[in-house]
Coordinates of C-alpha atoms and ligand atoms in Angstrom, one line a residue:
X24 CA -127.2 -74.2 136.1
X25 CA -125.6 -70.8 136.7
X26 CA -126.8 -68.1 134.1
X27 CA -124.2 -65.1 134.1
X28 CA -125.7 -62.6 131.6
X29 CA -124.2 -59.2 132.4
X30 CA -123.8 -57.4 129.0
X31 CA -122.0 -53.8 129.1
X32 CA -125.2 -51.4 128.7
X33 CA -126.3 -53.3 131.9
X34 CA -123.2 -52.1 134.6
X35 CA -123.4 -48.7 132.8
X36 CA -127.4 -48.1 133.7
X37 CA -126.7 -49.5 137.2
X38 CA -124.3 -46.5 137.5
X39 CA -126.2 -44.5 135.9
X40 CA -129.3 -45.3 138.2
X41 CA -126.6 -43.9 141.1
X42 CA -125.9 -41.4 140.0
X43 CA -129.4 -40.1 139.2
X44 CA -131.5 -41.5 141.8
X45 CA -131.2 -38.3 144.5
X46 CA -132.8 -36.5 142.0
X47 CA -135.6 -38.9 141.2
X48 CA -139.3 -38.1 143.1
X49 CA -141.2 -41.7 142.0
X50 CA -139.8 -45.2 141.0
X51 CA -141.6 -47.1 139.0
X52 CA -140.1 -51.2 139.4
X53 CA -141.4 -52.4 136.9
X54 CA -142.1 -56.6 137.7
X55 CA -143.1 -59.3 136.3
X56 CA -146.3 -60.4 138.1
X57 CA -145.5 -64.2 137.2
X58 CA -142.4 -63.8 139.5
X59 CA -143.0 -61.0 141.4
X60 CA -140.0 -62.0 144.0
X61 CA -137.3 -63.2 141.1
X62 CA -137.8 -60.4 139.0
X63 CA -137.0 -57.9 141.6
X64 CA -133.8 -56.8 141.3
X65 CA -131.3 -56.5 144.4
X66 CA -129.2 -54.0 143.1
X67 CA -132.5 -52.0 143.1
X68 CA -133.3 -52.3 146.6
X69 CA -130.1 -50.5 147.3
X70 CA -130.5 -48.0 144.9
X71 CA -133.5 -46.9 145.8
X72 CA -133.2 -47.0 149.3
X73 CA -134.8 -43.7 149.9
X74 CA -137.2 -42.6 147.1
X75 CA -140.7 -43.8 147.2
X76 CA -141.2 -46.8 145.0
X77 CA -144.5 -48.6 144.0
X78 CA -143.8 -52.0 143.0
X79 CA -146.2 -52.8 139.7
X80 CA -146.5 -56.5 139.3
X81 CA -146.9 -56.0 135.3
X82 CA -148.2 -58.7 132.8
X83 CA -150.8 -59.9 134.9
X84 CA -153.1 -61.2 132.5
X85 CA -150.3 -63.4 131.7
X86 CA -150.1 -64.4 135.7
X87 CA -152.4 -67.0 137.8
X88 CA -155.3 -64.8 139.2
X89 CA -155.3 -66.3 142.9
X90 CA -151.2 -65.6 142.7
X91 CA -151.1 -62.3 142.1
X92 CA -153.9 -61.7 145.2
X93 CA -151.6 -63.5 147.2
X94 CA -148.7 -61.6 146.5
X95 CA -150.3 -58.2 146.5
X96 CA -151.6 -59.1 150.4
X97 CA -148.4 -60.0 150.8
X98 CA -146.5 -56.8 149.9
X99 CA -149.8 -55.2 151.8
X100 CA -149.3 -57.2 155.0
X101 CA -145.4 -55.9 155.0
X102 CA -146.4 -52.0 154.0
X103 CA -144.5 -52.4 150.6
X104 CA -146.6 -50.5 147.8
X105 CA -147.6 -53.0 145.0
X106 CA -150.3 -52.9 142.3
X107 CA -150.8 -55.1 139.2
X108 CA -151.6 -54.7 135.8
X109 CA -151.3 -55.0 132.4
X110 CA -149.0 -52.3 131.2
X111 CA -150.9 -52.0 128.0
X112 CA -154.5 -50.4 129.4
X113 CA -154.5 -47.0 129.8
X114 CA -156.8 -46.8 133.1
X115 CA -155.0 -48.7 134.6
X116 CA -151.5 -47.1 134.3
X117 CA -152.6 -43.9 134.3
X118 CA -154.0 -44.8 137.8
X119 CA -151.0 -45.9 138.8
X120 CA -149.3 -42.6 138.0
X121 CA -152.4 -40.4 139.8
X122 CA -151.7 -42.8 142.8
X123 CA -148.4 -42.0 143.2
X124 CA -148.1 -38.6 142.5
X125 CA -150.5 -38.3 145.7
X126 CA -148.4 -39.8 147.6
X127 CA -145.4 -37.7 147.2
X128 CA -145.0 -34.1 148.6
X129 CA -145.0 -31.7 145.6
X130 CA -143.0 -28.7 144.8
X131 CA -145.3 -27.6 142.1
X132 CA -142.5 -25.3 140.6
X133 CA -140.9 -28.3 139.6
X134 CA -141.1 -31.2 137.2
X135 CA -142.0 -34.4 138.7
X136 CA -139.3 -37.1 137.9
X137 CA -140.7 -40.5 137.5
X138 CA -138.0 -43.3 136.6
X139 CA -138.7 -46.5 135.3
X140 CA -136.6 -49.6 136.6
X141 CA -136.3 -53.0 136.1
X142 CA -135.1 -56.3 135.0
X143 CA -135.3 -57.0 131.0
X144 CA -138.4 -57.3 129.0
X145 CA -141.2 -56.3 132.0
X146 CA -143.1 -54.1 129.8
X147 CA -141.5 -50.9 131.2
X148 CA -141.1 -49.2 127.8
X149 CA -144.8 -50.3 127.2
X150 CA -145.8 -48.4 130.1
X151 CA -144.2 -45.9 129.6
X152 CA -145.5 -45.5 125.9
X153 CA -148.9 -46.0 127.5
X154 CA -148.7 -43.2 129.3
X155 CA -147.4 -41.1 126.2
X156 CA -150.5 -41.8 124.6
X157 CA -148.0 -42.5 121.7
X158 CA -145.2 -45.2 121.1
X159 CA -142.2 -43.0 121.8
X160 CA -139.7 -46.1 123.1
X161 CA -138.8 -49.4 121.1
X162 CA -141.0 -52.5 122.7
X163 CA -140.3 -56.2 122.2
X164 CA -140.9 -59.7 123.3
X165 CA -137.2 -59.8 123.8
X166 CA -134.5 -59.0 126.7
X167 CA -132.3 -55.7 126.4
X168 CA -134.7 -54.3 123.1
X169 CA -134.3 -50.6 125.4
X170 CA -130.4 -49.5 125.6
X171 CA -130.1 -46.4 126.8
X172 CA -132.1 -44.1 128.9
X173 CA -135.2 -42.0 127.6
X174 CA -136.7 -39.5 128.8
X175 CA -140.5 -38.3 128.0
X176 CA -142.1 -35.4 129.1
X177 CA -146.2 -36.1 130.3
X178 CA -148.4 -33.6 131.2
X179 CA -149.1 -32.1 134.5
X180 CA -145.1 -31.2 134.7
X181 CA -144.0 -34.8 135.1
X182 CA -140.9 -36.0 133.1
X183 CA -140.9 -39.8 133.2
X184 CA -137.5 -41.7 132.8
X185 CA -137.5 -45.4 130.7
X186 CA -134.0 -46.9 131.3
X187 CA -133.0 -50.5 129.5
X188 CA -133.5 -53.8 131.9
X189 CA -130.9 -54.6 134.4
X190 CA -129.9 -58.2 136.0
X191 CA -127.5 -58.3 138.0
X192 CA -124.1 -60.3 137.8
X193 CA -124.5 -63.8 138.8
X194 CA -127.8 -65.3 138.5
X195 CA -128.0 -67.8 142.4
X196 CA -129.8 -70.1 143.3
X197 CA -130.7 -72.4 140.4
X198 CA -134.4 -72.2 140.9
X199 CA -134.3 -68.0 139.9
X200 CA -132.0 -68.5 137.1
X201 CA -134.8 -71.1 135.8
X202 CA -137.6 -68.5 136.5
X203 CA -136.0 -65.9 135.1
X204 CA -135.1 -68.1 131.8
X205 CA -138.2 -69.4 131.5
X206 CA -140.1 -65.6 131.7
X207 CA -137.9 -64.6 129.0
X208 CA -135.9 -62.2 131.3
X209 CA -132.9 -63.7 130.0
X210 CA -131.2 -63.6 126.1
X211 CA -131.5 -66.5 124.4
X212 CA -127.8 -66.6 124.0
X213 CA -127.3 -67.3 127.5
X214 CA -129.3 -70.3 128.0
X215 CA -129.8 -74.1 127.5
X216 CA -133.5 -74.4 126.3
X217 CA -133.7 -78.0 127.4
X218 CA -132.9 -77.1 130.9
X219 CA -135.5 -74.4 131.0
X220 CA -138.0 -76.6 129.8
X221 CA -137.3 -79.4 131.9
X222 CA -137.7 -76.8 134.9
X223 CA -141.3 -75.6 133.4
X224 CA -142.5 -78.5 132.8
X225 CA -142.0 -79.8 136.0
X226 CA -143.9 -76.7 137.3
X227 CA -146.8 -77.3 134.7
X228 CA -147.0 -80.9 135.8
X229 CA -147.1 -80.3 139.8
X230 CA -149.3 -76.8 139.4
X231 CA -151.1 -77.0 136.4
X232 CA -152.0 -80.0 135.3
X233 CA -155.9 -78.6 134.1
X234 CA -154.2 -76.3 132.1
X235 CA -152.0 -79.1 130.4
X236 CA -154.9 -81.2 129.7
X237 CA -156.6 -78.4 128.1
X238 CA -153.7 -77.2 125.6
X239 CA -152.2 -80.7 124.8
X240 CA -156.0 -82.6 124.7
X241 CA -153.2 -85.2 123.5
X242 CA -152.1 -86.2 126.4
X243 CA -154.0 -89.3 127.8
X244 CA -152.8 -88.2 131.6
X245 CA -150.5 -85.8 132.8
X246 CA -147.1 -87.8 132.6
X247 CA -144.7 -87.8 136.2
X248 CA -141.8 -87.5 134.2
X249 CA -141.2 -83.7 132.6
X250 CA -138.7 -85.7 130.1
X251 CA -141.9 -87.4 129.0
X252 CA -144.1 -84.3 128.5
X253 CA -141.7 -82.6 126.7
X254 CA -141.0 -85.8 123.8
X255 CA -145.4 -86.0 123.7
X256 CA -145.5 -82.5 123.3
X257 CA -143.0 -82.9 120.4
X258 CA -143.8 -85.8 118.9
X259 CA -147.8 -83.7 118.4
X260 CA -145.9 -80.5 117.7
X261 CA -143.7 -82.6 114.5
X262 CA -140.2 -81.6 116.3
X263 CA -138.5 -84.7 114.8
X264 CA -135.4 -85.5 113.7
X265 CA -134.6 -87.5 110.8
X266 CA -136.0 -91.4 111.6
X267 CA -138.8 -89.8 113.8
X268 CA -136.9 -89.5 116.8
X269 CA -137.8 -86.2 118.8
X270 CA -136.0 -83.3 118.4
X271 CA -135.6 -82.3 121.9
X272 CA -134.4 -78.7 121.8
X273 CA -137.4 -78.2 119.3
X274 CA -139.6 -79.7 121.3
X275 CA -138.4 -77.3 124.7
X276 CA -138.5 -74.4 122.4
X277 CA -142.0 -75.0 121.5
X278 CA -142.8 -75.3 125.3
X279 CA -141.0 -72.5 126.3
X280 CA -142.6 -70.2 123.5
X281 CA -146.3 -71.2 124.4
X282 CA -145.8 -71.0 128.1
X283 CA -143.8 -67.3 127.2
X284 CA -147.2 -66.4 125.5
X285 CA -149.7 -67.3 127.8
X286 CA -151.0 -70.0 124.8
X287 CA -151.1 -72.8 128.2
X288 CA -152.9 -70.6 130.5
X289 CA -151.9 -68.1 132.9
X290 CA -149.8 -69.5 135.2
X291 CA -147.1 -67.6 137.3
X292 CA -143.7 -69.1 138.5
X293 CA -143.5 -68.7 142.3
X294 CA -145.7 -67.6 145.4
X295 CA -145.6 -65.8 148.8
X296 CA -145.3 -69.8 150.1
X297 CA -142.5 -70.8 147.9
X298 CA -139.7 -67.8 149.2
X299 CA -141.5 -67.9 152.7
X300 CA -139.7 -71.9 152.5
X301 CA -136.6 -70.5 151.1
X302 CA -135.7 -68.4 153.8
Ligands
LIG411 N1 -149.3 -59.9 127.9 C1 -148.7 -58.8 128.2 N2 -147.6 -58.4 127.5 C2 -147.0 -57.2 127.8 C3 -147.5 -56.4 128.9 N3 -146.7 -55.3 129.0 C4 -145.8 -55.4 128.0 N4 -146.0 -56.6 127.3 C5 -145.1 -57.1 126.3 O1 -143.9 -57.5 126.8 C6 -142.8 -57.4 125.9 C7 -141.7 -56.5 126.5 O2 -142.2 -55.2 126.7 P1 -141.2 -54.0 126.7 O3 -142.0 -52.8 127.1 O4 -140.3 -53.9 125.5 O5 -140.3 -54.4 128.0 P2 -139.1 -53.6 128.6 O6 -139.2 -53.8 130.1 O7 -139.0 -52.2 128.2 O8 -137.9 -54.5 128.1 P3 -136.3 -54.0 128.0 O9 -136.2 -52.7 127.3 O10 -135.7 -55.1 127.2 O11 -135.8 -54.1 129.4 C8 -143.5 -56.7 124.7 O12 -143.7 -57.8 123.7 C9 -144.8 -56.1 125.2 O13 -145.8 -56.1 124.2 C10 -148.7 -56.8 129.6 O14 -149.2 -56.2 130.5 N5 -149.2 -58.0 129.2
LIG412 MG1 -137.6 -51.2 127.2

């Protein structure tokens, strides 16, 4: 499966982003600490190149606890700034923002310029908002809800930038484009639902089988086959068709929505160990 979904507000905050980096003193990437690798962007990497960038693995009381250690000592163990949280407490992101404005060198007769980067639907207009103190930018459980850059003013002279979600144009290999689908990175429009819930239930049936027994009490064992999870799950969810068949693409939409909202557990998609094979 190839995912290709590059819409038009996309290329034009990428050039954007270009254009405005030199200018920029912080950058927020805003990930998602379930796929802390996939949702990194590699247009970013290039982009930001020179500007000091903390790397806040977001969402991460949606994320597997011992994951997220692992990936934070592994952005430690390579001197890449990282922190995780949950964009929504206001300790914690404001802690984030004291952090980094230590680390920079100050000119205090000018503003700081914080800019917020990332793929779609990360929680960067959340954070932002979170720091407002006030929802100033549109949120959503949705790709693409932000489309165009905003900019806030904080106190302590520090204007902070939210811009929409950007992917970049083809989605390779396979196993990203299903991480990234599965997350809900990706618009609907742009992908097959039974796919993506093939893909996570395999990944629930190799990593989390606890956490299956616990939401589906249903399920006698964990089934081998993810075909066969998703028609139980179905068949106890009532996505039938007409003569009681199961409706698959109900059945991977219900999957897909209660993996989406942490209803199985907390699982994340990928570790350290999984990209350390791919490369
Ligand atoms: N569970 C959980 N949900 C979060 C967290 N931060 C944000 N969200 C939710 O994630 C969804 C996306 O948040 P947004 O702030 O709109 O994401 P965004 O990165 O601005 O998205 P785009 O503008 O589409 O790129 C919303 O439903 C938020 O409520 C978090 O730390 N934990
Ligand atoms: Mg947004």
């Amino acid at each position: 499966m190839t995912i290709q979904w590059f819409p038009g507000h996309m290329l034009e905050t990428k050039n954007l982003l270009k254009k405005a980096i030199s200018k920029v003193d912080i950058v927020f990437e805003v990930l998602d600490a379930r796929l802390p690798d996939t949702s990194a962007n590699p247009l970013v990497d290039n982009i930001c190149k020179d500007r000091f960038r903390l790397k806040i693995l977001n969402k991460m009381d949606l994320a597997d606890p011992e994951h997220t250690q692992q990936w934070l000592e592994y952005f430690e163990n390579r001197s890449i700034p990282a922190v995780s949280i949950c964009g929504s407490h206001k300790d914690q992101v404001e802690a984030v923002l004291n952090y980094c404005t230590e680390k920079i060198t100050r000119n205090r007769a000018r503003k700081i310029k914080i800019m917020v980067i990332g793929i779609p639907n990360t929680g960067k207009s959340t954070l932002l908002n979170t720091l407002a103190g006030k929802k100033i930018a549109k949120t959503g459980n949705v790709p693409a809800v932000t489309r165009h850059q905003q900019r806030t003013s904080l106190e302590n002279n520090i204007d902070i930038y939210d811009t929409p979600g950007i992917l970049w144009p083809i989605i390779e290999p396979e196993r990203k484009a299903f991480i990234l689908a599965a997350s809900g990175a990706i618009s609907d429009t742009a992908i097959d639902y039974t796919e993506i819930a093939f893909f996570a239930a395999d990944l629930l049936i190799h990593r989390y089988p606890d956490l299956l027994i616990q939401r589906y009490p249903f399920l006698d064992d964990i089934p081998d086959d993810p075909l066969n999870l998703i028609e139980k799950i179905g068949a106890a969810r009532g996505c039938l068709k007409k003569g009681g068949m199961v409706d698959y693409q109900k059945a991977s939409e219900a999957l897909i929505r209660e993996l989406r909202t942490g209803k199985i557990g907390r699982i994340s998609f990928e570790t350290p160990k999984d990209i350390e094979h791919d490369s």
